[in-house]
């Protein structure tokens, strides 16, 4: 059975906060560049943030100010904190690894070759 990497999803009220965790030990055993992606219901999977081994972060414009990516290399864990949740944050969130320590400057799905199974976040009005 495949191991689940992402944790922390659930149903949260709009205006609230959520912390998603990614156990990256299987997909990023050497502290590779890690990204978080969101797939809204019926939509395409899109990158929202990534972080390299040194902690350099990139965000898409639409989430700046509300999303925070971070990592604890000692624990092989990557986090995504989402504040002031909105209904449009609803979706399945995936963590992924590029397989190298650096990120590529944008958060393209095709740059990430190792994926978690995803965790669902539902924002209620």
Coordinates of N, CA and C in Angstrom, one line a residue:
X1 N 0.9 -1.2 0.0 CA 0.0 0.0 0.0 C 0.9 1.2 0.0
X2 N 0.5 2.2 -0.8 CA 1.3 3.4 -0.9 C 1.2 4.2 0.3
X3 N 2.3 4.8 0.7 CA 2.3 5.6 1.9 C 1.8 7.0 1.6
X4 N 0.9 7.5 2.6 CA 0.4 8.8 2.4 C 1.4 9.8 3.0
X5 N 1.6 10.9 2.2 CA 2.6 11.9 2.7 C 2.0 13.1 3.3
X6 N 0.8 13.5 2.8 CA 0.2 14.8 3.3 C -0.8 14.5 4.4
X7 N -0.7 15.5 5.3 CA -1.6 15.4 6.5 C -2.1 16.8 6.8
X8 N -3.2 16.9 7.5 CA -3.7 18.2 8.0 C -4.9 18.7 7.2
X9 N -5.4 18.0 6.3 CA -6.6 18.5 5.6 C -7.9 18.3 6.4
X10 N -9.0 18.8 5.8 CA -10.2 18.7 6.5 C -11.2 19.8 6.1
X11 N -12.2 19.9 6.8 CA -13.2 21.0 6.5 C -12.9 22.1 7.5
X12 N -12.8 23.3 7.0 CA -12.4 24.5 7.8 C -13.3 25.6 7.4
X13 N -13.7 26.4 8.4 CA -14.6 27.6 8.1 C -13.8 28.7 7.4
X14 N -14.4 29.4 6.5 CA -13.8 30.6 5.9 C -13.3 31.5 7.0
X15 N -12.2 32.1 6.7 CA -11.5 33.0 7.7 C -10.6 32.3 8.7
X16 N -10.7 31.0 8.7 CA -9.8 30.2 9.6 C -8.5 29.9 9.0
X17 N -7.7 29.1 9.6 CA -6.4 28.7 9.2 C -6.2 27.2 9.2
X18 N -5.3 26.8 8.4 CA -5.0 25.3 8.4 C -3.5 25.2 8.2
X19 N -3.0 24.1 8.7 CA -1.6 23.8 8.5 C -1.5 22.4 7.8
X20 N -1.0 22.3 6.7 CA -0.8 21.1 6.0 C 0.7 20.6 6.2
X21 N 0.8 19.3 6.4 CA 2.2 18.8 6.6 C 2.5 17.8 5.5
X22 N 3.7 17.7 5.2 CA 4.1 16.7 4.2 C 5.3 15.9 4.7
X23 N 5.1 14.6 5.0 CA 6.2 13.8 5.3 C 7.0 13.4 4.1
X24 N 8.1 14.1 3.9 CA 8.8 14.0 2.6 C 9.9 12.9 2.6
X25 N 9.9 12.1 3.6 CA 11.0 11.1 3.7 C 11.0 10.2 2.6
X26 N 9.9 9.9 2.0 CA 9.9 9.0 0.9 C 10.2 9.7 -0.5
X27 N 9.7 10.9 -0.6 CA 9.8 11.5 -1.9 C 10.9 12.6 -2.0
X28 N 11.5 12.9 -0.8 CA 12.6 13.8 -0.8 C 13.6 13.5 0.3
X29 N 14.2 12.3 0.2 CA 15.1 11.8 1.3 C 16.3 12.6 1.5
X30 N 16.6 13.5 0.5 CA 17.9 14.3 0.6 C 17.5 15.8 0.6
X31 N 16.4 16.1 1.2 CA 16.0 17.6 1.3 C 16.0 18.3 0.0
X32 N 15.3 17.7 -1.0 CA 15.2 18.3 -2.3 C 14.2 19.5 -2.3
X33 N 14.2 20.2 -3.4 CA 13.2 21.2 -3.6 C 11.8 20.6 -3.4
X34 N 11.0 21.2 -2.6 CA 9.6 20.7 -2.4 C 8.6 21.8 -2.8
X35 N 7.5 21.3 -3.4 CA 6.4 22.2 -3.7 C 5.1 21.7 -3.2
X36 N 4.2 22.7 -3.1 CA 2.8 22.4 -2.8 C 1.9 22.8 -4.0
X37 N 1.0 21.9 -4.4 CA 0.1 22.1 -5.5 C -1.3 22.0 -5.0
X38 N -2.2 22.7 -5.7 CA -3.6 22.7 -5.4 C -4.4 22.3 -6.6
X39 N -5.4 21.4 -6.4 CA -6.3 21.0 -7.5 C -7.7 21.3 -7.0
X40 N -8.3 22.3 -7.6 CA -9.7 22.6 -7.2 C -10.6 21.6 -7.9
X41 N -11.8 21.4 -7.3 CA -12.8 20.5 -7.9 C -13.0 20.8 -9.4
X42 N -12.8 19.8 -10.2 CA -13.0 20.0 -11.7 C -11.9 20.8 -12.4
X43 N -10.8 21.2 -11.6 CA -9.8 22.0 -12.2 C -8.5 21.3 -12.4
X44 N -7.5 22.1 -12.9 CA -6.2 21.5 -13.1 C -5.4 21.7 -11.8
X45 N -4.4 20.9 -11.7 CA -3.5 21.0 -10.6 C -2.5 22.2 -10.9
X46 N -2.4 23.0 -9.9 CA -1.6 24.2 -10.1 C -0.6 24.4 -8.9
X47 N 0.6 24.8 -9.2 CA 1.6 25.0 -8.1 C 1.2 26.3 -7.4
X48 N 1.4 26.3 -6.0 CA 1.1 27.4 -5.2 C 2.4 27.9 -4.5
X49 N 3.3 27.1 -4.2 CA 4.5 27.5 -3.5 C 5.6 26.4 -3.6
X50 N 6.9 26.8 -3.5 CA 7.9 25.8 -3.4 C 9.0 26.4 -2.5
X51 N 9.9 25.5 -2.1 CA 11.0 25.9 -1.2 C 12.2 25.0 -1.5
X52 N 13.4 25.5 -1.6 CA 14.5 24.7 -1.8 C 15.2 24.3 -0.5
X53 N 16.2 23.6 -0.6 CA 16.9 23.0 0.6 C 17.4 24.1 1.5
X54 N 17.7 25.3 1.0 CA 18.2 26.4 1.8 C 17.1 27.2 2.4
X55 N 15.9 27.0 2.0 CA 14.8 27.8 2.5 C 14.3 28.9 1.6
X56 N 14.9 29.0 0.4 CA 14.4 30.0 -0.6 C 13.0 29.6 -1.0
X57 N 12.1 30.6 -1.0 CA 10.7 30.3 -1.3 C 10.2 31.0 -2.5
X58 N 9.3 30.4 -3.2 CA 8.6 31.1 -4.3 C 7.1 30.8 -4.1
X59 N 6.3 31.9 -4.4 CA 4.8 31.8 -4.3 C 4.2 32.3 -5.6
X60 N 3.1 31.7 -6.0 CA 2.3 32.3 -7.0 C 1.6 33.6 -6.5
X61 N 1.4 34.5 -7.3 CA 0.9 35.8 -6.9 C -0.4 35.7 -6.1
X62 N -1.3 34.8 -6.6 CA -2.6 34.7 -6.0 C -2.6 34.2 -4.5
X63 N -1.5 33.7 -4.0 CA -1.5 33.2 -2.6 C -0.6 34.0 -1.7
X64 N 0.1 34.9 -2.3 CA 1.0 35.7 -1.5 C 0.3 36.4 -0.4
X65 N 0.9 36.4 0.8 CA 0.3 37.0 2.0 C -0.6 36.1 2.8
X66 N -1.1 35.0 2.2 CA -2.0 34.1 3.0 C -1.3 32.7 3.1
X67 N -0.5 32.3 2.2 CA 0.1 31.0 2.2 C 1.6 31.2 2.6
X68 N 2.0 30.3 3.5 CA 3.4 30.2 3.9 C 3.9 28.8 3.9
X69 N 5.0 28.6 3.1 CA 5.6 27.3 3.0 C 6.9 27.4 3.9
X70 N 7.1 26.2 4.5 CA 8.3 26.1 5.4 C 8.7 24.7 5.4
X71 N 9.9 24.5 6.0 CA 10.4 23.1 6.0 C 11.2 22.9 7.3
X72 N 11.3 21.7 7.7 CA 12.2 21.2 8.8 C 13.0 20.1 8.3
X73 N 14.2 20.4 7.8 CA 15.0 19.4 7.2 C 15.3 18.2 8.1
X74 N 15.5 18.5 9.4 CA 15.8 17.4 10.3 C 14.7 16.4 10.4
X75 N 13.5 16.9 10.2 CA 12.3 16.0 10.3 C 11.8 15.5 8.9
X76 N 12.5 16.0 7.8 CA 12.0 15.6 6.5 C 10.5 16.0 6.3
X77 N 10.2 17.2 6.8 CA 8.8 17.6 6.8 C 8.7 19.0 6.1
X78 N 7.7 19.2 5.3 CA 7.4 20.4 4.7 C 6.0 20.8 5.1
X79 N 5.8 22.1 5.3 CA 4.5 22.6 5.8 C 3.9 23.6 4.8
X80 N 2.6 23.7 4.8 CA 1.9 24.8 4.1 C 0.9 25.4 5.1
X81 N 1.1 26.6 5.5 CA 0.1 27.3 6.4 C -0.7 28.2 5.5
X82 N -2.0 28.1 5.7 CA -2.9 28.9 4.9 C -3.8 29.7 5.9
X83 N -3.7 31.0 5.8 CA -4.5 31.9 6.7 C -5.6 32.5 5.9
X84 N -6.6 33.0 6.7 CA -7.8 33.7 6.1 C -8.3 32.9 5.0
X85 N -8.7 31.6 5.3 CA -9.2 30.7 4.3 C -10.4 31.2 3.5
X86 N -10.4 31.0 2.2 CA -11.5 31.4 1.4 C -12.1 30.2 0.7
X87 N -13.3 30.2 0.2 CA -13.9 29.1 -0.5 C -13.0 28.6 -1.7
X88 N -12.4 29.6 -2.3 CA -11.6 29.2 -3.5 C -10.3 28.4 -3.1
X89 N -10.0 28.3 -1.8 CA -8.9 27.5 -1.4 C -9.2 26.0 -1.3
X90 N -10.5 25.7 -1.5 CA -11.0 24.3 -1.5 C -10.3 23.5 -2.6
X91 N -9.8 22.4 -2.3 CA -9.2 21.5 -3.2 C -8.4 20.4 -2.6
X92 N -7.8 19.6 -3.4 CA -6.8 18.6 -3.0 C -5.4 19.2 -3.1
X93 N -4.7 19.1 -2.0 CA -3.3 19.7 -1.9 C -2.3 18.5 -1.9
X94 N -1.4 18.7 -2.8 CA -0.3 17.7 -3.0 C 1.0 18.3 -2.7
X95 N 1.9 17.5 -2.1 CA 3.3 18.0 -2.0 C 4.1 17.1 -3.0
X96 N 5.1 17.7 -3.5 CA 5.9 17.1 -4.5 C 7.4 17.5 -4.4
X97 N 8.2 16.7 -5.0 CA 9.7 17.0 -5.0 C 10.2 17.0 -6.4
X98 N 11.2 17.9 -6.6 CA 11.8 17.9 -7.9 C 12.9 16.8 -8.1
X99 N 13.3 16.3 -7.0 CA 14.4 15.3 -7.1 C 15.8 15.9 -7.1
X100 N 15.9 17.2 -6.9 CA 17.2 17.9 -6.8 C 17.0 19.0 -5.7
X101 N 18.1 19.5 -5.2 CA 18.0 20.4 -4.0 C 17.5 21.8 -4.4
X102 N 17.6 22.2 -5.7 CA 17.2 23.5 -6.0 C 15.9 23.5 -6.7
X103 N 15.2 24.6 -6.7 CA 13.9 24.8 -7.4 C 14.2 25.5 -8.7
X104 N 13.3 25.6 -9.6 CA 13.5 26.1 -10.9 C 13.0 27.5 -11.2
X105 N 12.6 28.2 -10.1 CA 12.2 29.6 -10.3 C 10.7 29.8 -10.6
X106 N 10.0 28.8 -11.1 CA 8.6 28.8 -11.2 C 8.1 27.4 -10.7
X107 N 6.8 27.3 -10.5 CA 6.3 26.1 -9.8 C 5.5 25.3 -10.9
X108 N 6.2 24.8 -11.8 CA 5.7 24.0 -12.9 C 5.5 22.6 -12.5
X109 N 4.3 22.0 -12.8 CA 4.0 20.7 -12.5 C 5.1 19.7 -13.1
X110 N 5.5 20.0 -14.3 CA 6.4 19.1 -15.0 C 7.8 19.1 -14.4
X111 N 8.1 20.0 -13.5 CA 9.4 20.1 -12.9 C 9.5 19.2 -11.6
X112 N 8.4 18.6 -11.2 CA 8.3 17.8 -10.0 C 7.9 16.4 -10.4
X113 N 8.8 15.5 -10.1 CA 8.7 14.1 -10.5 C 8.2 13.2 -9.4
X114 N 8.1 13.6 -8.2 CA 7.8 12.7 -7.1 C 6.7 13.4 -6.3
X115 N 5.6 12.6 -6.2 CA 4.3 13.2 -5.7 C 3.8 12.4 -4.5
X116 N 3.1 13.2 -3.6 CA 2.4 12.6 -2.5 C 1.0 12.3 -3.0
X117 N 0.1 11.7 -2.2 CA -1.2 11.3 -2.6 C -2.2 12.4 -2.5
X118 N -1.9 13.4 -1.7 CA -2.8 14.5 -1.6 C -3.7 14.5 -0.4
X119 N -4.1 15.7 0.1 CA -5.0 15.8 1.2 C -6.1 16.8 0.9
X120 N -7.3 16.6 1.2 CA -8.4 17.4 0.8 C -8.6 18.5 1.9
X121 N -8.8 19.7 1.4 CA -9.1 20.9 2.2 C -10.4 21.4 1.6
X122 N -11.4 21.5 2.5 CA -12.7 22.1 2.1 C -13.0 23.3 3.0
X123 N -13.2 24.4 2.4 CA -13.5 25.6 3.1 C -15.0 25.9 3.1
X124 N -15.6 25.9 4.2 CA -17.1 26.1 4.3 C -17.3 27.6 4.5
X125 N -18.4 28.1 3.9 CA -18.7 29.6 4.0 C -19.0 30.0 5.4

